[in-house]
CSV table of C-alpha atoms in Angstrom, one decimal:
chain,number,residue,atom,x,y,z
A,1,MET,CA,122.8,100.9,109.8
A,2,SER,CA,122.1,97.1,109.4
A,3,GLU,CA,118.8,95.4,109.0
A,4,ASN,CA,118.9,94.2,112.5
A,5,GLU,CA,119.2,97.8,113.9
A,6,GLN,CA,116.0,99.3,112.5
A,7,GLY,CA,113.5,100.9,114.9
A,8,ASP,CA,110.5,101.3,112.5
A,9,GLU,CA,109.6,99.1,109.4
A,10,PRO,CA,111.0,100.2,106.1
A,11,ILE,CA,108.7,101.8,103.8
A,12,ALA,CA,109.1,101.2,100.0
A,13,ILE,CA,108.3,104.3,98.0
A,14,ARG,CA,105.8,104.1,95.3
A,15,GLY,CA,106.9,104.9,91.8
A,16,MET,CA,110.6,105.1,92.8
A,17,SER,CA,112.3,102.0,91.8
A,18,HIS,CA,115.2,100.6,89.3
A,19,PHE,CA,116.3,97.2,87.8
A,20,TYR,CA,117.0,95.7,91.3
A,21,GLY,CA,114.2,97.0,93.2
A,22,ASP,CA,112.8,100.0,95.2
A,23,LEU,CA,113.8,103.0,97.1
A,24,TRP,CA,113.3,102.5,100.9
A,25,ILE,CA,112.9,104.8,103.8
A,26,VAL,CA,112.9,104.2,107.5
A,27,LYS,CA,113.0,106.1,110.9
A,28,ASP,CA,115.3,104.8,113.5
A,29,GLY,CA,114.7,106.0,116.9
A,30,GLU,CA,113.7,109.6,117.7
A,31,ASP,CA,115.7,111.5,115.1
A,32,GLU,CA,117.8,109.3,112.7
A,33,TYR,CA,116.3,108.8,109.2
A,34,PHE,CA,117.8,106.6,106.4
A,35,TRP,CA,117.1,105.5,102.8
A,36,ALA,CA,118.3,102.7,100.6
A,37,LEU,CA,118.0,101.7,97.1
A,38,ASP,CA,117.7,97.8,96.5
A,39,GLU,CA,121.0,96.5,95.0
A,40,HIS,CA,122.2,93.1,93.6
A,41,ASN,CA,123.6,92.4,97.2
A,42,GLY,CA,121.0,93.9,99.4
A,43,ARG,CA,120.4,97.5,100.8
A,44,ASP,CA,123.0,100.0,101.8
A,45,TRP,CA,121.4,102.2,104.3
A,46,GLN,CA,122.5,106.0,104.3
A,47,PRO,CA,121.4,108.7,106.7
A,48,ILE,CA,119.1,111.4,105.3
A,49,SER,CA,117.6,114.6,106.8
A,50,LYS,CA,114.3,114.6,108.5
A,51,GLN,CA,113.0,117.0,105.7
A,52,LEU,CA,113.8,114.5,103.0
A,53,TYR,CA,112.2,111.7,104.9
A,54,GLU,CA,109.1,113.6,105.5
A,55,ALA,CA,109.0,114.6,101.7
A,56,LEU,CA,109.3,111.1,100.5
A,57,LEU,CA,106.9,109.9,103.2
A,58,ASP,CA,104.4,112.6,101.9
A,59,HIS,CA,104.9,111.5,98.3
A,60,ASN,CA,104.3,107.8,99.1
A,61,LYS,CA,101.1,108.8,100.8
A,62,ARG,CA,99.8,110.8,97.9
A,63,ALA,CA,100.8,108.1,95.5
A,64,GLU,CA,98.9,105.6,97.6
A,65,GLN,CA,95.8,107.8,97.4
A,66,THR,CA,95.9,108.1,93.7
A,67,ASP,CA,96.9,104.5,92.9
A,68,THR,CA,94.0,102.7,91.1
A,69,THR,CA,95.9,99.4,90.5
A,70,PRO,CA,93.9,96.6,91.9
A,71,PRO,CA,95.6,94.8,94.6
A,72,THR,CA,97.4,91.4,93.7
A,73,THR,CA,96.2,88.2,95.0
C-alpha cells in the first residue's frame, strides 16, 4: 500500500513509538487494514487483521481519554 492509495487518514497510536517515530494504522476500503512504523526512509505499510486494527484503535481512544498532557501551541 502506498501513501496515495489510502482510503482513510492514518492514525498515530498514542504511546507506541520509537526513535524514528510512531506506529500508524489505517483502514483502506471496506475490509483492508494496515499498520506501519515510521522508519528512516518513510513508512512500510503491512496488512493486519481487523481484530488487531480494532484493538489498536480502542487502545488509542482510551489513551486519548486518559491523557492529561496540555495541547501544544
